[in-house]
Short mmCIF file of C-alpha atoms in Angstrom, two decimals:
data_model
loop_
_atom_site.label_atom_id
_atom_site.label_comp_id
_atom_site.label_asym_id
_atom_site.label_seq_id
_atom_site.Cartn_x
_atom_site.Cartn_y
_atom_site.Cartn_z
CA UNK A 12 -5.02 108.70 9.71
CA UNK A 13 -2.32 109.27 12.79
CA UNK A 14 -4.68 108.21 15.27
CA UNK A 15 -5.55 105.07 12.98
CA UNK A 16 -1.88 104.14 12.63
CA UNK A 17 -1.33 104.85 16.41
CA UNK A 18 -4.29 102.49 17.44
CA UNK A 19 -2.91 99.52 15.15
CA UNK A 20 0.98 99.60 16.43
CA UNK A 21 -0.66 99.49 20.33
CA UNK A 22 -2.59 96.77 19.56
CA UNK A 23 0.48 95.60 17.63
CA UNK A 24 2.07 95.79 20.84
CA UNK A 25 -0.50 94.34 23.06
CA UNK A 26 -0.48 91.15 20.90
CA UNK A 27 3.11 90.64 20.53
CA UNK A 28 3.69 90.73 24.21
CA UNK A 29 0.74 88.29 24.48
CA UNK A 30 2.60 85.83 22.13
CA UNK A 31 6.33 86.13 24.40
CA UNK A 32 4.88 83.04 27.17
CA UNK A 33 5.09 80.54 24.44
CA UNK A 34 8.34 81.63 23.10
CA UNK A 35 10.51 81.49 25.87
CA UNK A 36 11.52 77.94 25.37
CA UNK A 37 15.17 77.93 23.60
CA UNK A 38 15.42 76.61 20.39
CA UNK A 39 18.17 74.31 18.94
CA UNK A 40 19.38 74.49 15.16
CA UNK A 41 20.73 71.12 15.44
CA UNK A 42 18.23 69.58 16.99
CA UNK A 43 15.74 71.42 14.65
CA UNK A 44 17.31 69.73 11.97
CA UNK A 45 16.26 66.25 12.82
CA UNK A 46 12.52 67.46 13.52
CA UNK A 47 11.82 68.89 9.95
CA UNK A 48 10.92 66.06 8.37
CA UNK A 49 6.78 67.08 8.08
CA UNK A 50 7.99 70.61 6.73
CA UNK A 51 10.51 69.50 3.57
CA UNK A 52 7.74 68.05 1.40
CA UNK A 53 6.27 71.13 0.80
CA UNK A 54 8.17 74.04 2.26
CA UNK A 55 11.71 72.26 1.16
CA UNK A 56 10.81 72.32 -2.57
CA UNK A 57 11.28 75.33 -4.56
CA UNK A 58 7.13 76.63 -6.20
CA UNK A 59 5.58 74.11 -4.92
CA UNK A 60 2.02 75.18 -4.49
CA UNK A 61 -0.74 74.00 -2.19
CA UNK A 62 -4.19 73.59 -3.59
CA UNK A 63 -6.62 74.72 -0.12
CA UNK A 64 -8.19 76.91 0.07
CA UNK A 65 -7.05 77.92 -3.79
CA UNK A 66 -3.45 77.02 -5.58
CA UNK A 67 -0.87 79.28 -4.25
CA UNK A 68 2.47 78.69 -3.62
CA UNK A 69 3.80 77.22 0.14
CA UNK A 70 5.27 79.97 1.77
CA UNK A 71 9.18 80.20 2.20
CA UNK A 72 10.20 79.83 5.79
CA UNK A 73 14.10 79.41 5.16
CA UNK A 74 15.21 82.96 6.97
CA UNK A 75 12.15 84.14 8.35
CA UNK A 76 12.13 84.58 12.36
CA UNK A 77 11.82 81.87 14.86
CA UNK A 78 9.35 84.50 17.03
CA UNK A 79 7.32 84.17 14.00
CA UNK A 80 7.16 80.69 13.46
CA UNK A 81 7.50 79.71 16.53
CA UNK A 82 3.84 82.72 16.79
CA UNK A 83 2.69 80.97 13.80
CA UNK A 84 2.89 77.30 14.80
CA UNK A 85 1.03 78.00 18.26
CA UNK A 86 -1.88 79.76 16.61
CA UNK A 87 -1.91 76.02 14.47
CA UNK A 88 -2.49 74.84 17.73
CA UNK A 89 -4.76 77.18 19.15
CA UNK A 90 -6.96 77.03 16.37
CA UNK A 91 -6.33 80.92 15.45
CA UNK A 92 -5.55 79.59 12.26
CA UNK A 93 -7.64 77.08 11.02
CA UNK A 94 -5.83 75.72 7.70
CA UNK A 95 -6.63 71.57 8.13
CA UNK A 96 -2.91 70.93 7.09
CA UNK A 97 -0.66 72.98 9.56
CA UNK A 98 -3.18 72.32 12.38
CA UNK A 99 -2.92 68.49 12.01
CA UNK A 100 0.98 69.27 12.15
CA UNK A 101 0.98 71.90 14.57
CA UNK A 102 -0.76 69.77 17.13
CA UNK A 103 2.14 66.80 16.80
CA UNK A 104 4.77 69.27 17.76
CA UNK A 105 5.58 70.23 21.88
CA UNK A 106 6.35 73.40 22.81
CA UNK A 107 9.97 72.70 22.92
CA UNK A 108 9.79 70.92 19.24
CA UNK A 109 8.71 74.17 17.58
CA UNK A 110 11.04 76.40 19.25
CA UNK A 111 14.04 73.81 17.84
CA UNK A 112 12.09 74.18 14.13
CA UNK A 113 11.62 77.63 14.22
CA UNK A 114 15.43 78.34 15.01
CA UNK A 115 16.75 75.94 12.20
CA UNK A 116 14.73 77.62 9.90
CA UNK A 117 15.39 80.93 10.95
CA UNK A 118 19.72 80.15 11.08
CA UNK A 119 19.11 79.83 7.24
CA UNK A 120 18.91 83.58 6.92
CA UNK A 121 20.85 84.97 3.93
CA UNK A 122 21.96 88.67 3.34
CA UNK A 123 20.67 91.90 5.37
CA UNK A 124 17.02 92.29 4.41
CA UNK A 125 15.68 96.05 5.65
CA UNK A 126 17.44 98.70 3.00
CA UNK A 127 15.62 101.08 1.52
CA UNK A 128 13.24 99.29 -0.72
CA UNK A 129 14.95 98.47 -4.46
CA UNK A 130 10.98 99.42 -6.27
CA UNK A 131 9.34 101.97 -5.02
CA UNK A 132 5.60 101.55 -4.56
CA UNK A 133 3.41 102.55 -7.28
CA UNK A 134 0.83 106.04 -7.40
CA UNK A 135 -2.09 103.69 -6.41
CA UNK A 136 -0.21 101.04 -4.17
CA UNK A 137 1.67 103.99 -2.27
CA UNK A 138 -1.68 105.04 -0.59
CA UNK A 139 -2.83 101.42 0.20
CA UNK A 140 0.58 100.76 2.02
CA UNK A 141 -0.04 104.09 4.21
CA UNK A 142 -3.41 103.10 5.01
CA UNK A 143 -2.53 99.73 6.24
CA UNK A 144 0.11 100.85 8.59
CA UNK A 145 2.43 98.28 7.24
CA UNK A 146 5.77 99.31 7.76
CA UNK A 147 4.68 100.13 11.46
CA UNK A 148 4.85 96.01 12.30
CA UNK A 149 6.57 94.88 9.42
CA UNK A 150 9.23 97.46 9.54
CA UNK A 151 12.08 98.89 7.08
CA UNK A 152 11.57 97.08 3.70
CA UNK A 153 8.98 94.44 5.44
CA UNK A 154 12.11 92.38 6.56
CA UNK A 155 12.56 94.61 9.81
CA UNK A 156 8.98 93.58 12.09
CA UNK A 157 9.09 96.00 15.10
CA UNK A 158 8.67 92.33 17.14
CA UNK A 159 9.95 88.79 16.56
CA UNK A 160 6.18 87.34 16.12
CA UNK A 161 5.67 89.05 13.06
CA UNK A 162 6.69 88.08 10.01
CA UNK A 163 9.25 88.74 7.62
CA UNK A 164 7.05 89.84 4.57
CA UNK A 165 9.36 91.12 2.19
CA UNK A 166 10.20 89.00 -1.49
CA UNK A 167 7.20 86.43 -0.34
CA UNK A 168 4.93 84.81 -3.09
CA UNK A 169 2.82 86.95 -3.65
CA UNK A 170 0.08 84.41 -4.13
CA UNK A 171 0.13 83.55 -0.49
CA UNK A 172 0.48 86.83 0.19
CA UNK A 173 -2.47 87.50 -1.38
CA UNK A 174 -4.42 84.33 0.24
CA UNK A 175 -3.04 85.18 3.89
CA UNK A 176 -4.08 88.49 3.61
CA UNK A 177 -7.77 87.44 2.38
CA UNK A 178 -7.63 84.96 5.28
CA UNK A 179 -7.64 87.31 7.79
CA UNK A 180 -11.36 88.84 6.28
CA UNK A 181 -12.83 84.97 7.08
CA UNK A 182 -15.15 85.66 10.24
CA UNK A 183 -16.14 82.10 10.75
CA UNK A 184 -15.11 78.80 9.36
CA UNK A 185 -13.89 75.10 10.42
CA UNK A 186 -11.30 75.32 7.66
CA UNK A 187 -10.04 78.31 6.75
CA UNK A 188 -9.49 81.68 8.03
CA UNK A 189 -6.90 83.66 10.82
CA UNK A 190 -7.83 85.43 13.59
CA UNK A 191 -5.92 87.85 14.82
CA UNK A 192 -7.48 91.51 15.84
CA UNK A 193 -4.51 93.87 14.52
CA UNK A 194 -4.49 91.81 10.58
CA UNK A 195 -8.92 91.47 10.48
CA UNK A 196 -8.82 95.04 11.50
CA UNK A 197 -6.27 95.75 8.41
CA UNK A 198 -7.40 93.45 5.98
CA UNK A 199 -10.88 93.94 5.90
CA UNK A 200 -10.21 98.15 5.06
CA UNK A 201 -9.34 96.69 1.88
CA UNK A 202 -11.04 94.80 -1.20
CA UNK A 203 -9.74 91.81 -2.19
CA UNK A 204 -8.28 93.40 -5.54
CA UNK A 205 -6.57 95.97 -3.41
CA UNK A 206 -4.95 93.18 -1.23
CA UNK A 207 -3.60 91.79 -4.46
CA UNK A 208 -2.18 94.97 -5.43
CA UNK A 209 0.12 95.04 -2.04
CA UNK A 210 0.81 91.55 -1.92
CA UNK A 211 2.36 91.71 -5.46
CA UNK A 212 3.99 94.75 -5.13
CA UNK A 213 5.55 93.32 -1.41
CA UNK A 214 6.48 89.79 -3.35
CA UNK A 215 8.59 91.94 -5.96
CA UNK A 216 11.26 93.14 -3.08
CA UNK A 217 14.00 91.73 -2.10
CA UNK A 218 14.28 90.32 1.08
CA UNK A 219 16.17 87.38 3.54
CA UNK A 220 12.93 84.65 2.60
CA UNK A 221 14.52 81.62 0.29
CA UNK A 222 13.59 78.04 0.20
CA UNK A 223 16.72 75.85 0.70
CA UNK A 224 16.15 72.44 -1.21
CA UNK A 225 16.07 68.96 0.01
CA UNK A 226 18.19 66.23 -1.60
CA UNK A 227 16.13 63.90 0.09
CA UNK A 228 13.41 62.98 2.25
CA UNK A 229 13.90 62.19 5.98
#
């Protein structure tokens, strides 16, 4: 098990520092501001839910790193991730536009996420946790990532939880599907009912993700 969690956090590593060319361009809150308007009609509305590739809810992004949208955005681009949505969005935005909409939505942090978790992980979720190595990348409480690229994971839905982490087990496809080596590697130890059982019992935290509502459309 040591040598399993030592392999994931190099390769950890080794794709983090991969992801730091595309993330040196500064990002601007205010100018972020004015560049959101694609983003509020689904991540500016508290549970609203997406229906591809099932009905979850849209991730919140208010508070969650620039490094990891900024990560997120570019693998849009790239194709890494292949949801028909973000990729048609992703693909509008320069380099400089998605550092200036990854810092707005990351200056809407709230709180100190990272204390010692409030819910302690059940007998059978306990192990799961271990095996995946989470808390090596997503650090203290999930809301601590050992790197800027990775996510915040902490107090998510747990329904997208749940379909991000199944996306990552999708070898092949136009539409759907991630691929990244460190989260295949992970995901695909597990069975899909075992990747609920995390992402529900990560979703129950608390953490710095909120969704900060629109009064209007831009």
């Amino acid at each position: 098990m040591k040598k399993t969690r030592t392999t994931i956090f190099g390769l950890a590593v080794a794709l983090a520092t991969s992801m730091a060319t595309a993330q040196d361009v500064k990002g601007d809150v205010k100018a972020g501001a004015g560049k959101v308007a694609m983003c509020i009609g689904c991540h500016g509305i508290p549970g609203y839910k997406a229906s591809f590739p099932e009905v979850h809810k849209v991730p919140m992004i208010s508070g969650q790193s620039a490094g990891y949208i900024s990560a997120a955005l570019h693998a849009y681009q790239k194709g890494e991730r292949r949801h028909p949505t973000m990729r048609g969005i992703a693909d509008s935005l320069s380099d400089q536009d998605i550092a200036d909409v990854a810092a707005y939505y990351s200056s809407q942090v709230q709180g100190e996420g990272g204390a010692a978790p409030a819910r302690q992980p059940s007998a059978s979720v306990a192990p799961l946790l271990q095996k995946g190595a989470c808390v090596s990348c997503h650090g203290d409480n999930f809301s601590k990532p050992i790197d800027g690229a990775y996510p915040k994971i902490a107090g998510q839905y747990a329904d997208y939880l749940f379909v991000a982490l199944k996306s990552y087990k999708v070898d092949h496809g136009s539409y759907v599907g991630r691929s990244n080596g460190v989260m295949a590697g992970i995901a695909k130890q597990f069975t899909n009912a075992e990747l609920k059982e995390i992402a529900k019992y990560v979703g129950s935290l608390d953490g710095d993700l909120r969704v900060v509502p629109q009064s209007r459309f831009r």
